[in-house]
Amino acid sequence: MVKASIPAQVRQALNRSVWFDFSAQRSQNLGITSQALRQQILYGVPEKIGPLSLRRRCNRIKYSSPIGLDDVFPLAYNYLQEEAAKCYEKAESTKNKEIRDKLLIDAEKNNPEVLYKSLYTNLDKFDYDIPVFRHYSKQKWFEHDGMILMQRLETLHVIPDTLKTLDPKCEVHLRFFNETGINKKIEPGEILSSHVTYKQPTLNVINFESIPENSLYSVLIVNPDVPDLEYNTYKTSLNWCLVNIPLSNNDNIIDYKKINEETEMIDYLPATPEKNIPLSRLCVWVFKQNENKKLDTESVKLMITRDEFDIREFVESNGLTAVGAHVWRSKWDRNVPNVRKIYNLPKGNVFHRVRK
């Protein structure tokens, strides 16, 4: 990606065409903000300085670009830039949004600056209104994080214990911000203590497709591992219910700013597992509201109950489409009684093994 220094005549061989034009048609977010780094990627690196992308000085000094790259790079760059210009011309005359987005992706997917940002920039900092960044975000997610998510949903039996299946259309990041300092992105299936999860999480919903501004979404967090002593089985409880949450490609965070009486149908209740029961699964489901219609909040409140919640009936009755999911697990720890006191919950049960 970063080349050694090149002669001035080769440096001038880069055509300052479409990839150098940051106008209304091309967002400045497509380029690299650091001029020094951009200079090295496009024009080469002084031998004694080394690539800025390498952190350790010893590695920068040792670096040498492949033989012949300095001669080939300008030729390839100019050819790909000419092809990109053709794609932009076609995109201008195309009214179909899907075809236009595909042309814009083809125009930028081989741009060295875009490739560098897609490989080394935090995905949270992408401009998701730009089709090529959604393309690389989707590609990267399906190659790794998406496979982990689906594997955890299936091996932990979130599917089909809660919903039948999932065709993911977005990536869901889950974080807990509290005094513990645990604000990292939670990996699907991770076991979290009650001290971490006693406050409501923050969700980041990254859509892989272009969505209109203020598209409406719903969020459910359910626990299908609540002991049902009467029937000697388990039942599902509703730990959180949000509806009519407005999201867009860049405005994709669900936090306290978007939670109010009109969007929060039932307040967040942290997991407080009983002592000596297996791990509890806290399943997060993100739904897109069909035809972007607002749900009647009064009807929703009458429909939901904290205990014995039927998630499939709720989804079907409100015409919701599952587009993303997440899951974490909780077990009893010494802080659970404190969490129960904070939320005015009764003391939990203590289960013992009974020989048959």
GROMACS .gro file of C-alpha atoms in nm:
model
  356
    1MET     CA    1   0.000   0.000   0.000
    2VAL     CA    2   0.290   0.240   0.076
    3LYS     CA    3   0.571   0.271  -0.179
    4ALA     CA    4   0.929   0.388  -0.171
    5SER     CA    5   1.020   0.734  -0.302
    6ILE     CA    6   0.983   0.783  -0.678
    7PRO     CA    7   1.146   1.022  -0.925
    8ALA     CA    8   0.983   1.356  -1.001
    9GLN     CA    9   0.895   1.259  -1.359
   10VAL     CA   10   0.708   0.950  -1.236
   11ARG     CA   11   0.542   1.154  -0.963
   12GLN     CA   12   0.400   1.384  -1.227
   13ALA     CA   13   0.268   1.081  -1.418
   14LEU     CA   14  -0.032   1.053  -1.184
   15ASN     CA   15  -0.323   1.215  -1.364
   16ARG     CA   16  -0.500   1.463  -1.137
   17SER     CA   17  -0.842   1.351  -1.255
   18VAL     CA   18  -1.159   1.227  -1.084
   19TRP     CA   19  -0.993   1.088  -0.768
   20PHE     CA   20  -0.833   1.428  -0.706
   21ASP     CA   21  -1.164   1.614  -0.747
   22PHE     CA   22  -1.333   1.662  -0.409
   23SER     CA   23  -1.639   1.852  -0.527
   24ALA     CA   24  -2.012   1.811  -0.474
   25GLN     CA   25  -2.000   1.481  -0.665
   26ARG     CA   26  -1.719   1.334  -0.451
   27SER     CA   27  -1.717   1.377  -0.074
   28GLN     CA   28  -1.397   1.482   0.098
   29ASN     CA   29  -1.447   1.182   0.327
   30LEU     CA   30  -1.326   0.963   0.040
   31GLY     CA   31  -0.977   1.105   0.080
   32ILE     CA   32  -0.719   1.064   0.354
   33THR     CA   33  -0.720   1.364   0.586
   34SER     CA   34  -0.350   1.340   0.675
   35GLN     CA   35  -0.165   1.510   0.391
   36ALA     CA   36   0.166   1.349   0.488
   37LEU     CA   37   0.014   0.999   0.477
   38ARG     CA   38  -0.171   1.075   0.152
   39GLN     CA   39   0.155   1.199  -0.001
   40GLN     CA   40   0.331   0.876   0.089
   41ILE     CA   41   0.052   0.651  -0.042
   42LEU     CA   42   0.027   0.827  -0.377
   43TYR     CA   43   0.384   0.948  -0.436
   44GLY     CA   44   0.611   0.725  -0.235
   45VAL     CA   45   0.817   0.728   0.086
   46PRO     CA   46   1.163   0.872   0.148
   47GLU     CA   47   1.394   0.582   0.228
   48LYS     CA   48   1.530   0.717   0.557
   49ILE     CA   49   1.184   0.810   0.690
   50GLY     CA   50   0.982   0.500   0.605
   51PRO     CA   51   0.604   0.454   0.587
   52LEU     CA   52   0.400   0.649   0.842
   53SER     CA   53   0.157   0.357   0.864
   54LEU     CA   54   0.424   0.151   1.045
   55ARG     CA   55   0.442   0.251   1.412
   56ARG     CA   56   0.784   0.114   1.507
   57ARG     CA   57   1.081   0.306   1.370
   58CYS     CA   58   1.288  -0.010   1.318
   59ASN     CA   59   1.017  -0.148   1.089
   60ARG     CA   60   0.996   0.176   0.894
   61ILE     CA   61   1.370   0.177   0.830
   62LYS     CA   62   1.370  -0.188   0.716
   63TYR     CA   63   1.079  -0.138   0.476
   64SER     CA   64   1.141  -0.156   0.103
   65SER     CA   65   0.875  -0.162  -0.167
   66PRO     CA   66   0.855  -0.449  -0.421
   67ILE     CA   67   1.081  -0.417  -0.725
   68GLY     CA   68   0.906  -0.246  -1.016
   69LEU     CA   69   0.613  -0.115  -0.811
   70ASP     CA   70   0.716   0.248  -0.864
   71ASP     CA   71   0.690   0.202  -1.240
   72VAL     CA   72   0.367   0.001  -1.240
   73PHE     CA   73   0.172   0.202  -0.982
   74PRO     CA   74   0.122   0.522  -1.189
   75LEU     CA   75   0.008   0.320  -1.491
   76ALA     CA   76  -0.241   0.117  -1.287
   77TYR     CA   77  -0.359   0.427  -1.098
   78ASN     CA   78  -0.427   0.624  -1.415
   79TYR     CA   79  -0.607   0.331  -1.581
   80LEU     CA   80  -0.832   0.269  -1.280
   81GLN     CA   81  -0.898   0.642  -1.251
   82GLU     CA   82  -1.014   0.652  -1.614
   83GLU     CA   83  -1.249   0.361  -1.547
   84ALA     CA   84  -1.378   0.542  -1.239
   85ALA     CA   85  -1.452   0.852  -1.448
   86LYS     CA   86  -1.662   0.639  -1.685
   87CYS     CA   87  -1.859   0.500  -1.388
   88TYR     CA   88  -1.927   0.852  -1.262
   89GLU     CA   89  -2.053   0.956  -1.605
   90LYS     CA   90  -2.294   0.662  -1.612
   91ALA     CA   91  -2.405   0.732  -1.254
   92GLU     CA   92  -2.497   1.091  -1.342
   93SER     CA   93  -2.738   0.975  -1.614
   94THR     CA   94  -2.889   0.690  -1.407
   95LYS     CA   95  -3.210   0.748  -1.212
   96ASN     CA   96  -3.231   0.402  -1.056
   97LYS     CA   97  -3.080   0.438  -0.707
   98GLU     CA   98  -2.959   0.077  -0.678
   99ILE     CA   99  -2.780   0.090  -1.014
  100ARG     CA  100  -2.639   0.432  -0.930
  101ASP     CA  101  -2.501   0.309  -0.596
  102LYS     CA  102  -2.339   0.010  -0.768
  103LEU     CA  103  -2.171   0.241  -1.020
  104LEU     CA  104  -2.045   0.465  -0.741
  105ILE     CA  105  -1.903   0.160  -0.564
  106ASP     CA  106  -1.728   0.047  -0.884
  107ALA     CA  107  -1.588   0.397  -0.927
  108GLU     CA  108  -1.423   0.407  -0.583
  109LYS     CA  109  -1.356   0.049  -0.472
  110ASN     CA  110  -1.006   0.046  -0.630
  111ASN     CA  111  -0.910   0.395  -0.513
  112PRO     CA  112  -0.592   0.355  -0.300
  113GLU     CA  113  -0.714   0.614  -0.051
  114VAL     CA  114  -1.050   0.439  -0.007
  115LEU     CA  115  -0.878   0.100   0.024
  116TYR     CA  116  -0.644   0.234   0.291
  117LYS     CA  117  -0.931   0.383   0.492
  118SER     CA  118  -1.135   0.062   0.464
  119LEU     CA  119  -0.843  -0.147   0.592
  120TYR     CA  120  -0.700   0.074   0.866
  121THR     CA  121  -0.974   0.314   0.978
  122ASN     CA  122  -1.218   0.236   1.258
  123LEU     CA  123  -1.550   0.144   1.095
  124ASP     CA  124  -1.736   0.366   1.344
  125LYS     CA  125  -1.574   0.668   1.178
  126PHE     CA  126  -1.691   0.589   0.825
  127ASP     CA  127  -1.933   0.812   0.636
  128TYR     CA  128  -2.204   0.554   0.568
  129ASP     CA  129  -2.387   0.782   0.328
  130ILE     CA  130  -2.110   0.692   0.081
  131PRO     CA  131  -2.194   0.360  -0.094
  132VAL     CA  132  -1.835   0.232  -0.115
  133PHE     CA  133  -1.789   0.251   0.264
  134ARG     CA  134  -2.112   0.056   0.316
  135HIS     CA  135  -1.978  -0.197   0.063
  136TYR     CA  136  -1.649  -0.250   0.247
  137SER     CA  137  -1.820  -0.249   0.586
  138LYS     CA  138  -2.055  -0.524   0.470
  139GLN     CA  139  -1.772  -0.723   0.314
  140LYS     CA  140  -1.555  -0.704   0.625
  141TRP     CA  141  -1.847  -0.792   0.855
  142PHE     CA  142  -1.961  -1.098   0.657
  143GLU     CA  143  -1.604  -1.229   0.635
  144HIS     CA  144  -1.554  -1.238   1.012
  145ASP     CA  145  -1.790  -1.074   1.263
  146GLY     CA  146  -2.102  -1.184   1.076
  147MET     CA  147  -1.994  -1.548   1.085
  148ILE     CA  148  -1.919  -1.522   1.458
  149LEU     CA  149  -2.261  -1.369   1.525
  150MET     CA  150  -2.454  -1.634   1.332
  151GLN     CA  151  -2.248  -1.911   1.489
  152ARG     CA  152  -2.325  -1.780   1.839
  153LEU     CA  153  -2.695  -1.729   1.765
  154GLU     CA  154  -2.726  -2.087   1.645
  155THR     CA  155  -2.500  -2.269   1.892
  156LEU     CA  156  -2.654  -2.081   2.186
  157HIS     CA  157  -2.998  -2.159   2.037
  158VAL     CA  158  -3.107  -1.797   2.028
  159ILE     CA  159  -3.233  -1.918   1.692
  160PRO     CA  160  -3.489  -2.078   1.713
  161ASP     CA  161  -3.568  -2.029   2.086
  162THR     CA  162  -3.666  -1.665   2.027
  163LEU     CA  163  -3.713  -1.620   1.650
  164LYS     CA  164  -3.696  -1.873   1.368
  165THR     CA  165  -3.410  -1.722   1.169
  166LEU     CA  166  -3.227  -1.403   1.074
  167ASP     CA  167  -3.128  -1.251   0.741
  168PRO     CA  168  -2.890  -0.978   0.864
  169LYS     CA  169  -2.915  -0.639   0.696
  170CYS     CA  170  -2.710  -0.446   0.951
  171GLU     CA  171  -2.433  -0.484   1.205
  172VAL     CA  172  -2.526  -0.429   1.569
  173HIS     CA  173  -2.261  -0.305   1.812
  174LEU     CA  174  -2.339  -0.333   2.183
  175ARG     CA  175  -2.167  -0.132   2.456
  176PHE     CA  176  -2.223  -0.067   2.825
  177PHE     CA  177  -2.112   0.271   2.958
  178ASN     CA  178  -2.085   0.294   3.337
  179GLU     CA  179  -1.842   0.361   3.616
  180THR     CA  180  -1.673   0.023   3.564
  181GLY     CA  181  -1.503   0.164   3.254
  182ILE     CA  182  -1.632  -0.127   3.046
  183ASN     CA  183  -1.719   0.054   2.725
  184LYS     CA  184  -1.570  -0.181   2.469
  185LYS     CA  185  -1.768  -0.345   2.192
  186ILE     CA  186  -1.924  -0.660   2.337
  187GLU     CA  187  -1.857  -0.979   2.142
  188PRO     CA  188  -2.166  -1.196   2.076
  189GLY     CA  189  -2.208  -1.460   2.346
  190GLU     CA  190  -1.972  -1.291   2.592
  191ILE     CA  191  -2.038  -1.354   2.964
  192LEU     CA  192  -2.084  -1.024   3.149
  193SER     CA  193  -2.114  -0.957   3.521
  194SER     CA  194  -2.421  -0.787   3.668
  195HIS     CA  195  -2.202  -0.490   3.764
  196VAL     CA  196  -2.144  -0.422   3.393
  197THR     CA  197  -2.499  -0.471   3.268
  198TYR     CA  198  -2.703  -0.305   3.543
  199LYS     CA  199  -2.748   0.006   3.326
  200GLN     CA  200  -2.903   0.012   2.980
  201PRO     CA  201  -2.669  -0.052   2.685
  202THR     CA  202  -2.593   0.168   2.387
  203LEU     CA  203  -2.656   0.020   2.042
  204ASN     CA  204  -2.489   0.111   1.716
  205VAL     CA  205  -2.690  -0.009   1.414
  206ILE     CA  206  -2.479   0.006   1.097
  207ASN     CA  207  -2.690  -0.055   0.787
  208PHE     CA  208  -2.532  -0.214   0.481
  209GLU     CA  209  -2.784  -0.056   0.247
  210SER     CA  210  -2.894   0.302   0.192
  211ILE     CA  211  -3.190   0.392   0.413
  212PRO     CA  212  -3.399   0.711   0.419
  213GLU     CA  213  -3.349   0.969   0.691
  214ASN     CA  214  -3.544   0.895   1.011
  215SER     CA  215  -3.622   0.535   0.920
  216LEU     CA  216  -3.808   0.378   1.212
  217TYR     CA  217  -3.672   0.081   1.407
  218SER     CA  218  -3.772  -0.123   1.711
  219VAL     CA  219  -3.548  -0.299   1.965
  220LEU     CA  220  -3.631  -0.590   2.195
  221ILE     CA  221  -3.412  -0.748   2.462
  222VAL     CA  222  -3.552  -1.077   2.589
  223ASN     CA  223  -3.435  -1.345   2.831
  224PRO     CA  224  -3.562  -1.694   2.734
  225ASP     CA  225  -3.401  -1.858   3.041
  226VAL     CA  226  -3.627  -1.748   3.325
  227PRO     CA  227  -3.721  -2.052   3.543
  228ASP     CA  228  -4.090  -2.142   3.537
  229LEU     CA  229  -4.138  -2.340   3.859
  230GLU     CA  230  -4.505  -2.413   3.798
  231TYR     CA  231  -4.444  -2.605   3.476
  232ASN     CA  232  -4.084  -2.710   3.550
  233THR     CA  233  -3.949  -2.538   3.240
  234TYR     CA  234  -3.832  -2.194   3.124
  235LYS     CA  235  -4.020  -1.887   3.007
  236THR     CA  236  -3.925  -1.568   2.824
  237SER     CA  237  -3.914  -1.230   2.994
  238LEU     CA  238  -3.901  -0.889   2.825
  239ASN     CA  239  -3.610  -0.682   2.955
  240TRP     CA  240  -3.638  -0.382   2.724
  241CYS     CA  241  -3.871  -0.260   2.450
  242LEU     CA  242  -3.809   0.039   2.222
  243VAL     CA  243  -4.022   0.139   1.922
  244ASN     CA  244  -4.030   0.421   1.666
  245ILE     CA  245  -3.656   0.489   1.697
  246PRO     CA  246  -3.544   0.715   1.407
  247LEU     CA  247  -3.217   0.606   1.242
  248SER     CA  248  -3.023   0.685   0.927
  249ASN     CA  249  -2.696   0.563   0.775
  250ASN     CA  250  -2.484   0.804   0.981
  251ASP     CA  251  -2.721   0.877   1.269
  252ASN     CA  252  -2.714   0.514   1.380
  253ILE     CA  253  -2.665   0.523   1.758
  254ILE     CA  254  -2.942   0.430   2.001
  255ASP     CA  255  -2.866   0.588   2.337
  256TYR     CA  256  -3.033   0.796   2.605
  257LYS     CA  257  -3.082   1.087   2.362
  258LYS     CA  258  -3.339   0.888   2.162
  259ILE     CA  259  -3.511   0.723   2.456
  260ASN     CA  260  -3.819   0.894   2.598
  261GLU     CA  261  -4.179   0.816   2.692
  262GLU     CA  262  -4.279   0.791   2.326
  263THR     CA  263  -4.011   0.538   2.232
  264GLU     CA  264  -3.956   0.334   2.552
  265MET     CA  265  -4.252   0.100   2.598
  266ILE     CA  266  -4.100  -0.084   2.891
  267ASP     CA  267  -3.793   0.033   3.078
  268TYR     CA  268  -3.465  -0.155   3.089
  269LEU     CA  269  -3.440  -0.433   3.346
  270PRO     CA  270  -3.095  -0.590   3.384
  271ALA     CA  271  -3.044  -0.961   3.407
  272THR     CA  272  -3.056  -1.087   3.766
  273PRO     CA  273  -3.009  -1.464   3.733
  274GLU     CA  274  -3.109  -1.698   4.012
  275LYS     CA  275  -2.831  -1.870   4.199
  276ASN     CA  276  -2.717  -2.210   4.064
  277ILE     CA  277  -2.915  -2.192   3.737
  278PRO     CA  278  -2.739  -2.220   3.398
  279LEU     CA  279  -2.623  -1.912   3.209
  280SER     CA  280  -2.899  -1.675   3.102
  281ARG     CA  281  -2.906  -1.553   2.742
  282LEU     CA  282  -2.994  -1.187   2.689
  283CYS     CA  283  -3.103  -1.172   2.327
  284VAL     CA  284  -3.104  -0.839   2.144
  285TRP     CA  285  -3.321  -0.809   1.834
  286VAL     CA  286  -3.333  -0.507   1.604
  287PHE     CA  287  -3.635  -0.472   1.374
  288LYS     CA  288  -3.719  -0.245   1.085
  289GLN     CA  289  -4.076  -0.119   1.094
  290ASN     CA  290  -4.248  -0.207   0.768
  291GLU     CA  291  -4.323   0.083   0.534
  292ASN     CA  292  -4.166   0.312   0.793
  293LYS     CA  293  -4.499   0.332   0.979
  294LYS     CA  294  -4.512   0.444   1.339
  295LEU     CA  295  -4.642   0.187   1.585
  296ASP     CA  296  -4.935   0.283   1.805
  297THR     CA  297  -4.765   0.312   2.142
  298GLU     CA  298  -5.085   0.264   2.340
  299SER     CA  299  -5.159  -0.063   2.160
  300VAL     CA  300  -4.801  -0.179   2.210
  301LYS     CA  301  -4.816  -0.111   2.585
  302LEU     CA  302  -5.136  -0.315   2.615
  303MET     CA  303  -4.978  -0.599   2.417
  304ILE     CA  304  -4.653  -0.644   2.610
  305THR     CA  305  -4.590  -0.791   2.954
  306ARG     CA  306  -4.266  -0.823   3.143
  307ASP     CA  307  -4.319  -1.192   3.223
  308GLU     CA  308  -4.412  -1.465   2.975
  309PHE     CA  309  -4.348  -1.247   2.672
  310ASP     CA  310  -4.425  -1.398   2.330
  311ILE     CA  311  -4.174  -1.235   2.098
  312ARG     CA  312  -4.297  -1.412   1.784
  313GLU     CA  313  -4.654  -1.297   1.833
  314PHE     CA  314  -4.535  -0.941   1.901
  315VAL     CA  315  -4.325  -0.933   1.583
  316GLU     CA  316  -4.603  -1.075   1.367
  317SER     CA  317  -4.874  -0.850   1.512
  318ASN     CA  318  -4.673  -0.532   1.450
  319GLY     CA  319  -4.537  -0.627   1.108
  320LEU     CA  320  -4.172  -0.609   1.211
  321THR     CA  321  -3.878  -0.741   1.009
  322ALA     CA  322  -3.569  -0.862   1.195
  323VAL     CA  323  -3.257  -0.701   1.045
  324GLY     CA  324  -2.996  -0.748   1.319
  325ALA     CA  325  -2.927  -0.925   1.646
  326HIS     CA  326  -2.683  -0.965   1.932
  327VAL     CA  327  -2.655  -1.175   2.248
  328TRP     CA  328  -2.469  -1.172   2.575
  329ARG     CA  329  -2.485  -1.408   2.873
  330SER     CA  330  -2.518  -1.352   3.246
  331LYS     CA  331  -2.486  -1.568   3.554
  332TRP     CA  332  -2.535  -1.516   3.926
  333ASP     CA  333  -2.259  -1.327   4.104
  334ARG     CA  334  -2.219  -1.150   4.436
  335ASN     CA  335  -2.342  -0.820   4.291
  336VAL     CA  336  -2.682  -0.956   4.180
  337PRO     CA  337  -2.847  -0.884   4.523
  338ASN     CA  338  -2.729  -0.523   4.495
  339VAL     CA  339  -2.879  -0.490   4.147
  340ARG     CA  340  -3.207  -0.634   4.276
  341LYS     CA  341  -3.214  -0.368   4.549
  342ILE     CA  342  -3.151  -0.088   4.297
  343TYR     CA  343  -3.447  -0.201   4.085
  344ASN     CA  344  -3.671  -0.289   4.385
  345LEU     CA  345  -3.683  -0.656   4.293
  346PRO     CA  346  -3.753  -0.933   4.546
  347LYS     CA  347  -3.480  -1.161   4.669
  348GLY     CA  348  -3.386  -1.431   4.424
  349ASN     CA  349  -3.426  -1.803   4.469
  350VAL     CA  350  -3.143  -2.044   4.537
  351PHE     CA  351  -3.171  -2.366   4.338
  352HIS     CA  352  -3.022  -2.698   4.445
  353ARG     CA  353  -2.968  -3.016   4.255
  354VAL     CA  354  -3.225  -3.284   4.332
  355ARG     CA  355  -3.142  -3.648   4.264
  356LYS     CA  356  -3.409  -3.833   4.069
   0.00000   0.00000   0.00000
